[in-house]
PDB file of C-alpha atoms in Angstrom:
ATOM      1  CA  MET I  26      25.921  -4.988 -19.356  1.00 49.00           C
ATOM      2  CA  SER I  27      23.395  -2.442 -20.578  1.00 63.00           C
ATOM      3  CA  ASP I  28      21.965   0.451 -18.602  1.00 82.00           C
ATOM      4  CA  LEU I  29      18.359  -0.688 -19.169  1.00 85.00           C
ATOM      5  CA  PRO I  30      16.172  -1.053 -16.055  1.00 86.00           C
ATOM      6  CA  ALA I  31      15.341  -4.458 -14.607  1.00 86.00           C
ATOM      7  CA  CYS I  32      11.990  -6.071 -15.394  1.00 84.00           C
ATOM      8  CA  PRO I  33       9.255  -4.731 -13.057  1.00 83.00           C
ATOM      9  CA  GLU I  34       7.527  -8.143 -13.027  1.00 80.00           C
ATOM     10  CA  CYS I  35      10.361 -10.606 -12.310  1.00 84.00           C
ATOM     11  CA  SER I  36      13.353  -8.284 -11.638  1.00 82.00           C
ATOM     12  CA  SER I  37      15.400  -9.879 -14.416  1.00 85.00           C
ATOM     13  CA  ALA I  38      18.438  -7.868 -15.515  1.00 87.00           C
ATOM     14  CA  TYR I  39      18.332  -9.267 -19.069  1.00 88.00           C
ATOM     15  CA  THR I  40      15.854  -6.770 -20.530  1.00 90.00           C
ATOM     16  CA  TYR I  41      16.238  -5.505 -24.085  1.00 90.00           C
ATOM     17  CA  GLN I  42      14.747  -2.745 -26.178  1.00 88.00           C
ATOM     18  CA  ASP I  43      12.336  -3.536 -29.029  1.00 88.00           C
ATOM     19  CA  GLY I  44      11.408  -0.298 -30.759  1.00 86.00           C
ATOM     20  CA  ASP I  45      10.079   2.073 -28.090  1.00 87.00           C
ATOM     21  CA  ARG I  46       9.233  -0.733 -25.627  1.00 88.00           C
ATOM     22  CA  LEU I  47      11.329  -2.798 -23.224  1.00 90.00           C
ATOM     23  CA  VAL I  48      10.983  -6.579 -23.167  1.00 90.00           C
ATOM     24  CA  CYS I  49      11.950  -9.221 -20.603  1.00 88.00           C
ATOM     25  CA  PRO I  50      13.079 -12.482 -22.239  1.00 88.00           C
ATOM     26  CA  GLU I  51      12.564 -14.495 -19.039  1.00 87.00           C
ATOM     27  CA  CYS I  52       8.895 -13.738 -18.293  1.00 85.00           C
ATOM     28  CA  GLY I  53       7.835 -12.126 -21.597  1.00 85.00           C
ATOM     29  CA  PHE I  54       6.621  -8.901 -19.965  1.00 86.00           C
ATOM     30  CA  GLU I  55       6.651  -5.769 -22.175  1.00 87.00           C
ATOM     31  CA  TRP I  56       6.406  -2.192 -20.934  1.00 85.00           C
ATOM     32  CA  ASP I  57       6.878   1.409 -21.995  1.00 85.00           C
ATOM     33  CA  PRO I  58       9.827   2.926 -20.091  1.00 81.00           C
ATOM     34  CA  GLN I  59       8.316   6.457 -20.119  1.00 80.00           C
ATOM     35  CA  SER I  60       5.041   5.344 -18.512  1.00 71.00           C
ATOM     36  CA  ALA I  61       6.928   3.189 -15.982  1.00 55.00           C
ATOM     37  CA  ASN I  62       8.809   6.267 -14.771  1.00 56.00           C
ATOM     38  CA  ALA I  63       5.573   8.248 -14.520  1.00 46.00           C
ATOM     39  CA  ASP I  64       3.893   5.482 -12.507  1.00 51.00           C
ATOM     40  CA  ALA I  65       6.779   5.376 -10.033  1.00 48.00           C
ATOM     41  CA  HIS I  66       6.124   9.003  -9.058  1.00 43.00           C
ATOM     42  CA  ASP I  67       2.335   8.586  -8.776  1.00 44.00           C
ATOM     43  CA  ASP I  68       2.361   6.132  -5.860  1.00 56.00           C
ATOM     44  CA  ALA I  69      -0.815   6.566  -3.861  1.00 71.00           C
ATOM     45  CA  VAL I  70      -0.046   7.933  -0.407  1.00 86.00           C
ATOM     46  CA  ILE I  71      -2.523   7.039   2.313  1.00 90.00           C
ATOM     47  CA  HIS I  72      -3.270   9.796   4.844  1.00 92.00           C
ATOM     48  CA  ASP I  73      -4.844   9.694   8.296  1.00 93.00           C
ATOM     49  CA  ALA I  74      -7.729  11.906   9.462  1.00 93.00           C
ATOM     50  CA  ASN I  75      -5.319  14.807  10.100  1.00 92.00           C
ATOM     51  CA  GLY I  76      -3.595  14.549   6.714  1.00 90.00           C
ATOM     52  CA  ASN I  77      -0.393  12.865   7.932  1.00 92.00           C
ATOM     53  CA  ALA I  78       1.087  10.274   5.572  1.00 91.00           C
ATOM     54  CA  LEU I  79       0.877   6.708   6.888  1.00 93.00           C
ATOM     55  CA  HIS I  80       3.505   4.005   6.313  1.00 92.00           C
ATOM     56  CA  ASP I  81       3.749   0.280   7.026  1.00 92.00           C
ATOM     57  CA  GLY I  82       4.666  -0.350  10.663  1.00 93.00           C
ATOM     58  CA  ASP I  83       3.231   2.923  12.016  1.00 94.00           C
ATOM     59  CA  THR I  84       1.217   3.142  15.219  1.00 96.00           C
ATOM     60  CA  VAL I  85      -2.195   4.809  14.956  1.00 97.00           C
ATOM     61  CA  THR I  86      -4.999   5.757  17.337  1.00 97.00           C
ATOM     62  CA  VAL I  87      -8.706   5.246  16.598  1.00 96.00           C
ATOM     63  CA  ILE I  88     -10.623   8.560  16.654  1.00 96.00           C
ATOM     64  CA  LYS I  89     -14.194   7.222  16.640  1.00 95.00           C
ATOM     65  CA  ASP I  90     -16.037   4.262  18.191  1.00 96.00           C
ATOM     66  CA  LEU I  91     -16.126   1.568  15.500  1.00 94.00           C
ATOM     67  CA  LYS I  92     -18.606  -1.314  15.589  1.00 94.00           C
ATOM     68  CA  VAL I  93     -17.145  -4.658  14.538  1.00 92.00           C
ATOM     69  CA  LYS I  94     -19.321  -6.094  11.801  1.00 89.00           C
ATOM     70  CA  GLY I  95     -20.867  -9.467  12.706  1.00 90.00           C
ATOM     71  CA  SER I  96     -20.116  -9.091  16.396  1.00 90.00           C
ATOM     72  CA  SER I  97     -21.196  -7.120  19.443  1.00 92.00           C
ATOM     73  CA  LEU I  98     -17.644  -5.821  19.974  1.00 93.00           C
ATOM     74  CA  VAL I  99     -16.736  -2.142  19.641  1.00 95.00           C
ATOM     75  CA  VAL I 100     -13.305  -0.610  19.023  1.00 95.00           C
ATOM     76  CA  LYS I 101     -13.299   2.352  21.422  1.00 95.00           C
ATOM     77  CA  VAL I 102     -11.964   5.856  20.817  1.00 96.00           C
ATOM     78  CA  GLY I 103      -8.286   6.089  21.777  1.00 96.00           C
ATOM     79  CA  THR I 104      -7.462   2.454  21.045  1.00 96.00           C
ATOM     80  CA  LYS I 105      -3.819   2.256  19.916  1.00 96.00           C
ATOM     81  CA  VAL I 106      -3.115   0.012  16.958  1.00 96.00           C
ATOM     82  CA  LYS I 107       0.538  -0.933  16.471  1.00 95.00           C
ATOM     83  CA  ASN I 108       2.357  -2.153  13.389  1.00 94.00           C
ATOM     84  CA  ILE I 109      -0.235  -1.390  10.713  1.00 95.00           C
ATOM     85  CA  ARG I 110       0.046  -2.657   7.129  1.00 94.00           C
ATOM     86  CA  LEU I 111      -1.255  -0.543   4.243  1.00 93.00           C
ATOM     87  CA  VAL I 112      -3.246  -2.304   1.516  1.00 92.00           C
ATOM     88  CA  ASP I 113      -5.269  -1.327  -1.550  1.00 88.00           C
ATOM     89  CA  GLY I 114      -9.024  -1.131  -1.303  1.00 85.00           C
ATOM     90  CA  ASP I 115     -11.803   0.626   0.562  1.00 88.00           C
ATOM     91  CA  HIS I 116     -10.447  -0.398   3.968  1.00 91.00           C
ATOM     92  CA  ASP I 117      -6.803   0.509   3.484  1.00 92.00           C
ATOM     93  CA  ILE I 118      -5.268  -0.581   6.810  1.00 95.00           C
ATOM     94  CA  ASP I 119      -4.745  -4.200   7.908  1.00 95.00           C
ATOM     95  CA  CYS I 120      -3.949  -4.629  11.597  1.00 95.00           C
ATOM     96  CA  LYS I 121      -4.404  -6.687  14.741  1.00 95.00           C
ATOM     97  CA  ILE I 122      -6.217  -5.077  17.642  1.00 94.00           C
ATOM     98  CA  GLU I 123      -5.541  -6.521  21.080  1.00 92.00           C
ATOM     99  CA  GLY I 124      -8.637  -8.246  22.448  1.00 90.00           C
ATOM    100  CA  ILE I 125     -10.405  -8.240  19.071  1.00 91.00           C
ATOM    101  CA  GLY I 126      -8.018  -9.751  16.512  1.00 92.00           C
ATOM    102  CA  ALA I 127      -7.361  -9.091  12.835  1.00 93.00           C
ATOM    103  CA  MET I 128      -9.218  -6.083  11.421  1.00 94.00           C
ATOM    104  CA  LYS I 129      -9.373  -3.842   8.406  1.00 94.00           C
ATOM    105  CA  LEU I 130      -9.732  -0.122   9.091  1.00 95.00           C
ATOM    106  CA  LYS I 131     -10.359   2.962   6.993  1.00 94.00           C
ATOM    107  CA  SER I 132      -7.632   5.576   7.282  1.00 94.00           C
ATOM    108  CA  GLN I 133     -10.215   8.337   7.819  1.00 94.00           C
ATOM    109  CA  PHE I 134     -10.982   6.928  11.294  1.00 95.00           C
ATOM    110  CA  VAL I 135      -7.405   6.891  12.638  1.00 96.00           C
ATOM    111  CA  LYS I 136      -4.687   9.392  13.440  1.00 96.00           C
ATOM    112  CA  LYS I 137      -0.939   8.801  13.592  1.00 94.00           C
ATOM    113  CA  ALA I 138       0.300   8.329  17.148  1.00 89.00           C
TER     114      ALA I 138
END
């Protein structure tokens, strides 16, 4: 077996080199191995209000009263949110808040507990 990396799209081990690019025969995906290595080191790290790195499954605390859009509910300061999930976008935290339900939060309004 060759020492070429697996396909980033379908994880197939049957990749081959075509010139300066790598190709997956199963899904047809082509990529540049040098740019793939650069992208792996540039993963966006999401930070809380204090600059601590956040990870999936962390517990955070809300640092500001947050109005819930479309409702009269308010998420109060000090509310603990367990088991967060990080996502791409403007609101980068998906979570469930007890008594309110599923919410999306901005990382600038939470701190790691």
